[in-house]
Amino acid sequence: PSPIARFVPARDRCVAGFDATSTLHDFRGFTKNVSGEIRFDKDRLEETASAEIVVDVRTLDTGEPERDQEMREEHLEVSKYPQMKFTLTRFRRSDPAGRFVLNGAIEIHGTSREVELPGTFELRPDGWLHVKGDLAAKMSDFGIAPPVTALVLRVGDEIKIWFEVWARPERNSP
């Protein structure tokens, strides 16, 4: 077997975020502050893949400063829970075209949930690793009450969480 390679996300090329709905308009929040590592033996991908991806919640941006401040301080409580984390526990190919199913634990707001999400995983000829995925989740499953403003604006409980990671091999990695 070939050795386990370690890939690290490139801060300037990764993004993670969410899509939400509300009675007024739908919106998106995201950050490029993604870190962590992905490890695998390319010849035994499904048996050896492991990963931990960390998102800095303090830098989530919806493009509306007042909403961002309320989201971070009141709903996400970033002073107590500054990060979201996805830990990969199982990885399996779902078709020959590079689609995979990722199983793991996602931790948001101090609450961890087992999840399964579809994604793509491509080890490119230039050596970069490109991984994308998304999942539907409910804020309430993570102890977050969906925001209500002035009893008129309500944010839906269900959100779509998504990510796109570009990672490069660590220098000492095979």
PDB file of C-alpha atoms in Angstrom:
ATOM      1  CA  PRO A   1       0.000   0.000   0.000  1.00  0.00           C
ATOM      2  CA  SER A   2       1.089   3.560  -0.625  1.00  0.00           C
ATOM      3  CA  PRO A   3       1.600   5.883   2.342  1.00  0.00           C
ATOM      4  CA  ILE A   4      -1.135   8.061   3.815  1.00  0.00           C
ATOM      5  CA  ALA A   5      -1.073  11.527   2.244  1.00  0.00           C
ATOM      6  CA  ARG A   6      -2.113  14.582   4.266  1.00  0.00           C
ATOM      7  CA  PHE A   7      -3.841  17.512   2.560  1.00  0.00           C
ATOM      8  CA  VAL A   8      -4.441  20.923   4.115  1.00  0.00           C
ATOM      9  CA  PRO A   9      -7.127  23.375   2.970  1.00  0.00           C
ATOM     10  CA  ALA A  10      -5.847  26.481   1.176  1.00  0.00           C
ATOM     11  CA  ARG A  11      -7.410  29.394   3.059  1.00  0.00           C
ATOM     12  CA  ASP A  12      -7.816  31.587  -0.009  1.00  0.00           C
ATOM     13  CA  ARG A  13      -9.534  28.869  -2.078  1.00  0.00           C
ATOM     14  CA  CYS A  14     -12.056  27.290   0.348  1.00  0.00           C
ATOM     15  CA  VAL A  15     -15.563  28.373   1.273  1.00  0.00           C
ATOM     16  CA  ALA A  16     -18.219  27.067   3.653  1.00  0.00           C
ATOM     17  CA  GLY A  17     -21.636  28.446   4.367  1.00  0.00           C
ATOM     18  CA  PHE A  18     -25.372  28.099   4.558  1.00  0.00           C
ATOM     19  CA  ASP A  19     -28.485  29.048   2.610  1.00  0.00           C
ATOM     20  CA  ALA A  20     -31.530  30.132   4.623  1.00  0.00           C
ATOM     21  CA  THR A  21     -35.090  31.184   3.882  1.00  0.00           C
ATOM     22  CA  SER A  22     -37.176  33.859   5.566  1.00  0.00           C
ATOM     23  CA  THR A  23     -40.572  35.487   5.159  1.00  0.00           C
ATOM     24  CA  LEU A  24     -38.878  38.523   3.603  1.00  0.00           C
ATOM     25  CA  HIS A  25     -36.165  37.041   1.387  1.00  0.00           C
ATOM     26  CA  ASP A  26     -33.777  34.127   1.186  1.00  0.00           C
ATOM     27  CA  PHE A  27     -30.150  34.740   2.089  1.00  0.00           C
ATOM     28  CA  ARG A  28     -26.747  33.109   2.241  1.00  0.00           C
ATOM     29  CA  GLY A  29     -23.955  33.325   4.779  1.00  0.00           C
ATOM     30  CA  PHE A  30     -20.408  32.123   4.166  1.00  0.00           C
ATOM     31  CA  THR A  31     -16.777  32.335   5.154  1.00  0.00           C
ATOM     32  CA  LYS A  32     -13.463  31.518   3.513  1.00  0.00           C
ATOM     33  CA  ASN A  33     -11.935  30.823   6.918  1.00  0.00           C
ATOM     34  CA  VAL A  34     -11.746  27.020   6.595  1.00  0.00           C
ATOM     35  CA  SER A  35      -8.965  24.878   8.073  1.00  0.00           C
ATOM     36  CA  GLY A  36      -8.260  21.288   9.038  1.00  0.00           C
ATOM     37  CA  GLU A  37      -6.848  18.289   7.219  1.00  0.00           C
ATOM     38  CA  ILE A  38      -7.798  15.399   4.937  1.00  0.00           C
ATOM     39  CA  ARG A  39      -5.809  12.150   4.994  1.00  0.00           C
ATOM     40  CA  PHE A  40      -5.936   9.094   2.711  1.00  0.00           C
ATOM     41  CA  ASP A  41      -4.017   6.502   0.714  1.00  0.00           C
ATOM     42  CA  LYS A  42      -5.044   7.145  -2.908  1.00  0.00           C
ATOM     43  CA  ASP A  43      -4.966   3.410  -3.681  1.00  0.00           C
ATOM     44  CA  ARG A  44      -7.229   2.540  -0.724  1.00  0.00           C
ATOM     45  CA  LEU A  45      -9.363   5.631  -0.511  1.00  0.00           C
ATOM     46  CA  GLU A  46     -12.513   4.179   1.043  1.00  0.00           C
ATOM     47  CA  GLU A  47     -10.616   2.239   3.719  1.00  0.00           C
ATOM     48  CA  THR A  48      -8.193   5.006   4.737  1.00  0.00           C
ATOM     49  CA  ALA A  49      -9.949   8.370   4.256  1.00  0.00           C
ATOM     50  CA  SER A  50     -10.248  10.551   7.338  1.00  0.00           C
ATOM     51  CA  ALA A  51     -10.757  14.265   7.724  1.00  0.00           C
ATOM     52  CA  GLU A  52     -11.486  17.096  10.073  1.00  0.00           C
ATOM     53  CA  ILE A  53     -12.673  20.363   8.566  1.00  0.00           C
ATOM     54  CA  VAL A  54     -13.059  23.409  10.818  1.00  0.00           C
ATOM     55  CA  VAL A  55     -15.033  26.557   9.965  1.00  0.00           C
ATOM     56  CA  ASP A  56     -14.550  29.822  11.876  1.00  0.00           C
ATOM     57  CA  VAL A  57     -18.144  30.821  12.712  1.00  0.00           C
ATOM     58  CA  ARG A  58     -16.994  34.274  13.858  1.00  0.00           C
ATOM     59  CA  THR A  59     -16.288  35.181  10.228  1.00  0.00           C
ATOM     60  CA  LEU A  60     -19.637  34.103   8.696  1.00  0.00           C
ATOM     61  CA  ASP A  61     -20.892  36.965   6.517  1.00  0.00           C
ATOM     62  CA  THR A  62     -24.383  37.448   5.045  1.00  0.00           C
ATOM     63  CA  GLY A  63     -23.612  40.884   3.607  1.00  0.00           C
ATOM     64  CA  GLU A  64     -25.767  42.639   6.227  1.00  0.00           C
ATOM     65  CA  PRO A  65     -23.690  43.838   9.227  1.00  0.00           C
ATOM     66  CA  GLU A  66     -26.641  44.114  11.668  1.00  0.00           C
ATOM     67  CA  ARG A  67     -27.919  40.634  10.817  1.00  0.00           C
ATOM     68  CA  ASP A  68     -24.362  39.252  11.032  1.00  0.00           C
ATOM     69  CA  GLN A  69     -23.813  40.699  14.502  1.00  0.00           C
ATOM     70  CA  GLU A  70     -27.150  39.323  15.777  1.00  0.00           C
ATOM     71  CA  MET A  71     -26.497  35.927  14.125  1.00  0.00           C
ATOM     72  CA  ARG A  72     -23.022  35.629  15.645  1.00  0.00           C
ATOM     73  CA  GLU A  73     -23.770  36.973  19.130  1.00  0.00           C
ATOM     74  CA  GLU A  74     -27.348  35.864  19.866  1.00  0.00           C
ATOM     75  CA  HIS A  75     -27.961  32.763  17.769  1.00  0.00           C
ATOM     76  CA  LEU A  76     -24.562  31.142  17.193  1.00  0.00           C
ATOM     77  CA  GLU A  77     -23.039  32.441  20.461  1.00  0.00           C
ATOM     78  CA  VAL A  78     -19.586  32.653  18.877  1.00  0.00           C
ATOM     79  CA  SER A  79     -17.937  33.657  22.167  1.00  0.00           C
ATOM     80  CA  LYS A  80     -18.767  30.137  23.456  1.00  0.00           C
ATOM     81  CA  TYR A  81     -18.780  28.244  20.134  1.00  0.00           C
ATOM     82  CA  PRO A  82     -16.328  29.922  17.716  1.00  0.00           C
ATOM     83  CA  GLN A  83     -16.093  26.935  15.358  1.00  0.00           C
ATOM     84  CA  MET A  84     -18.152  24.431  13.420  1.00  0.00           C
ATOM     85  CA  LYS A  85     -16.478  21.130  12.730  1.00  0.00           C
ATOM     86  CA  PHE A  86     -17.038  18.176  10.403  1.00  0.00           C
ATOM     87  CA  THR A  87     -15.250  14.925  11.253  1.00  0.00           C
ATOM     88  CA  LEU A  88     -15.325  12.245   8.563  1.00  0.00           C
ATOM     89  CA  THR A  89     -15.986   8.716   9.843  1.00  0.00           C
ATOM     90  CA  ARG A  90     -16.828   6.867   6.622  1.00  0.00           C
ATOM     91  CA  PHE A  91     -16.298   7.554   2.947  1.00  0.00           C
ATOM     92  CA  ARG A  92     -17.748   5.520   0.095  1.00  0.00           C
ATOM     93  CA  ARG A  93     -17.945   5.909  -3.653  1.00  0.00           C
ATOM     94  CA  SER A  94     -21.509   6.241  -4.983  1.00  0.00           C
ATOM     95  CA  ASP A  95     -20.644   6.247  -8.703  1.00  0.00           C
ATOM     96  CA  PRO A  96     -17.580   6.078 -10.985  1.00  0.00           C
ATOM     97  CA  ALA A  97     -17.823   9.803 -11.844  1.00  0.00           C
ATOM     98  CA  GLY A  98     -16.335  10.936  -8.527  1.00  0.00           C
ATOM     99  CA  ARG A  99     -19.520  11.177  -6.448  1.00  0.00           C
ATOM    100  CA  PHE A 100     -19.173   9.985  -2.877  1.00  0.00           C
ATOM    101  CA  VAL A 101     -21.207   9.712   0.272  1.00  0.00           C
ATOM    102  CA  LEU A 102     -19.534  11.197   3.328  1.00  0.00           C
ATOM    103  CA  ASN A 103     -20.572  10.037   6.781  1.00  0.00           C
ATOM    104  CA  GLY A 104     -19.434  11.813   9.864  1.00  0.00           C
ATOM    105  CA  ALA A 105     -20.229  14.086  12.745  1.00  0.00           C
ATOM    106  CA  ILE A 106     -20.990  17.751  12.323  1.00  0.00           C
ATOM    107  CA  GLU A 107     -20.669  19.947  15.377  1.00  0.00           C
ATOM    108  CA  ILE A 108     -22.457  23.294  15.455  1.00  0.00           C
ATOM    109  CA  HIS A 109     -23.220  25.435  18.509  1.00  0.00           C
ATOM    110  CA  GLY A 110     -21.700  22.797  20.808  1.00  0.00           C
ATOM    111  CA  THR A 111     -24.032  20.047  19.543  1.00  0.00           C
ATOM    112  CA  SER A 112     -22.797  17.129  17.464  1.00  0.00           C
ATOM    113  CA  ARG A 113     -25.001  15.173  15.022  1.00  0.00           C
ATOM    114  CA  GLU A 114     -24.226  12.188  12.825  1.00  0.00           C
ATOM    115  CA  VAL A 115     -24.827  13.099   9.176  1.00  0.00           C
ATOM    116  CA  GLU A 116     -24.616  11.594   5.718  1.00  0.00           C
ATOM    117  CA  LEU A 117     -24.047  13.890   2.798  1.00  0.00           C
ATOM    118  CA  PRO A 118     -23.395  13.512  -0.894  1.00  0.00           C
ATOM    119  CA  GLY A 119     -20.311  15.094  -2.343  1.00  0.00           C
ATOM    120  CA  THR A 120     -17.575  15.021  -4.913  1.00  0.00           C
ATOM    121  CA  PHE A 121     -13.944  14.153  -4.300  1.00  0.00           C
ATOM    122  CA  GLU A 122     -11.380  14.777  -7.027  1.00  0.00           C
ATOM    123  CA  LEU A 123      -7.638  14.337  -6.779  1.00  0.00           C
ATOM    124  CA  ARG A 124      -6.571  16.515  -9.697  1.00  0.00           C
ATOM    125  CA  PRO A 125      -3.564  15.937 -11.987  1.00  0.00           C
ATOM    126  CA  ASP A 126      -1.966  19.137 -10.589  1.00  0.00           C
ATOM    127  CA  GLY A 127      -1.900  17.510  -7.117  1.00  0.00           C
ATOM    128  CA  TRP A 128      -4.727  19.583  -5.627  1.00  0.00           C
ATOM    129  CA  LEU A 129      -7.665  17.881  -3.924  1.00  0.00           C
ATOM    130  CA  HIS A 130     -11.134  19.330  -4.590  1.00  0.00           C
ATOM    131  CA  VAL A 131     -14.013  18.269  -2.301  1.00  0.00           C
ATOM    132  CA  LYS A 132     -17.582  19.631  -2.362  1.00  0.00           C
ATOM    133  CA  GLY A 133     -20.723  18.683  -0.500  1.00  0.00           C
ATOM    134  CA  ASP A 134     -23.927  19.889   1.087  1.00  0.00           C
ATOM    135  CA  LEU A 135     -26.653  18.772   3.452  1.00  0.00           C
ATOM    136  CA  ALA A 136     -30.051  19.877   4.667  1.00  0.00           C
ATOM    137  CA  ALA A 137     -30.186  20.503   8.423  1.00  0.00           C
ATOM    138  CA  LYS A 138     -32.411  22.180  10.984  1.00  0.00           C
ATOM    139  CA  MET A 139     -31.071  24.927  13.213  1.00  0.00           C
ATOM    140  CA  SER A 140     -33.190  23.541  16.068  1.00  0.00           C
ATOM    141  CA  ASP A 141     -31.302  20.211  15.859  1.00  0.00           C
ATOM    142  CA  PHE A 142     -28.235  22.142  17.024  1.00  0.00           C
ATOM    143  CA  GLY A 143     -30.001  24.084  19.786  1.00  0.00           C
ATOM    144  CA  ILE A 144     -30.360  27.247  17.698  1.00  0.00           C
ATOM    145  CA  ALA A 145     -33.737  28.984  17.705  1.00  0.00           C
ATOM    146  CA  PRO A 146     -34.568  30.309  14.217  1.00  0.00           C
ATOM    147  CA  PRO A 147     -34.541  34.124  14.358  1.00  0.00           C
ATOM    148  CA  VAL A 148     -37.784  36.100  14.534  1.00  0.00           C
ATOM    149  CA  THR A 149     -37.642  39.880  14.160  1.00  0.00           C
ATOM    150  CA  ALA A 150     -40.533  42.179  15.087  1.00  0.00           C
ATOM    151  CA  LEU A 151     -42.892  39.171  14.821  1.00  0.00           C
ATOM    152  CA  VAL A 152     -42.917  39.688  11.052  1.00  0.00           C
ATOM    153  CA  LEU A 153     -39.597  38.413   9.765  1.00  0.00           C
ATOM    154  CA  ARG A 154     -39.174  34.713  10.432  1.00  0.00           C
ATOM    155  CA  VAL A 155     -36.204  32.643   9.339  1.00  0.00           C
ATOM    156  CA  GLY A 156     -37.004  29.041   8.398  1.00  0.00           C
ATOM    157  CA  ASP A 157     -35.652  26.288  10.657  1.00  0.00           C
ATOM    158  CA  GLU A 158     -34.309  24.281   7.712  1.00  0.00           C
ATOM    159  CA  ILE A 159     -31.047  25.449   6.177  1.00  0.00           C
ATOM    160  CA  LYS A 160     -28.685  24.055   3.582  1.00  0.00           C
ATOM    161  CA  ILE A 161     -25.085  23.767   4.780  1.00  0.00           C
ATOM    162  CA  TRP A 162     -22.473  23.579   2.000  1.00  0.00           C
ATOM    163  CA  PHE A 163     -18.733  23.588   1.519  1.00  0.00           C
ATOM    164  CA  GLU A 164     -16.070  23.581  -1.155  1.00  0.00           C
ATOM    165  CA  VAL A 165     -12.548  22.686  -0.105  1.00  0.00           C
ATOM    166  CA  TRP A 166      -9.396  23.014  -2.181  1.00  0.00           C
ATOM    167  CA  ALA A 167      -6.518  21.324  -0.393  1.00  0.00           C
ATOM    168  CA  ARG A 168      -2.895  20.849  -1.302  1.00  0.00           C
ATOM    169  CA  PRO A 169      -0.594  18.056  -0.181  1.00  0.00           C
ATOM    170  CA  GLU A 170       1.425  18.863   2.873  1.00  0.00           C
ATOM    171  CA  ARG A 171       5.074  19.333   1.907  1.00  0.00           C
ATOM    172  CA  ASN A 172       6.314  16.172   3.626  1.00  0.00           C
ATOM    173  CA  SER A 173       3.333  14.141   2.410  1.00  0.00           C
ATOM    174  CA  PRO A 174       3.801  11.491  -0.313  1.00  0.00           C
TER     175      PRO A 174
END
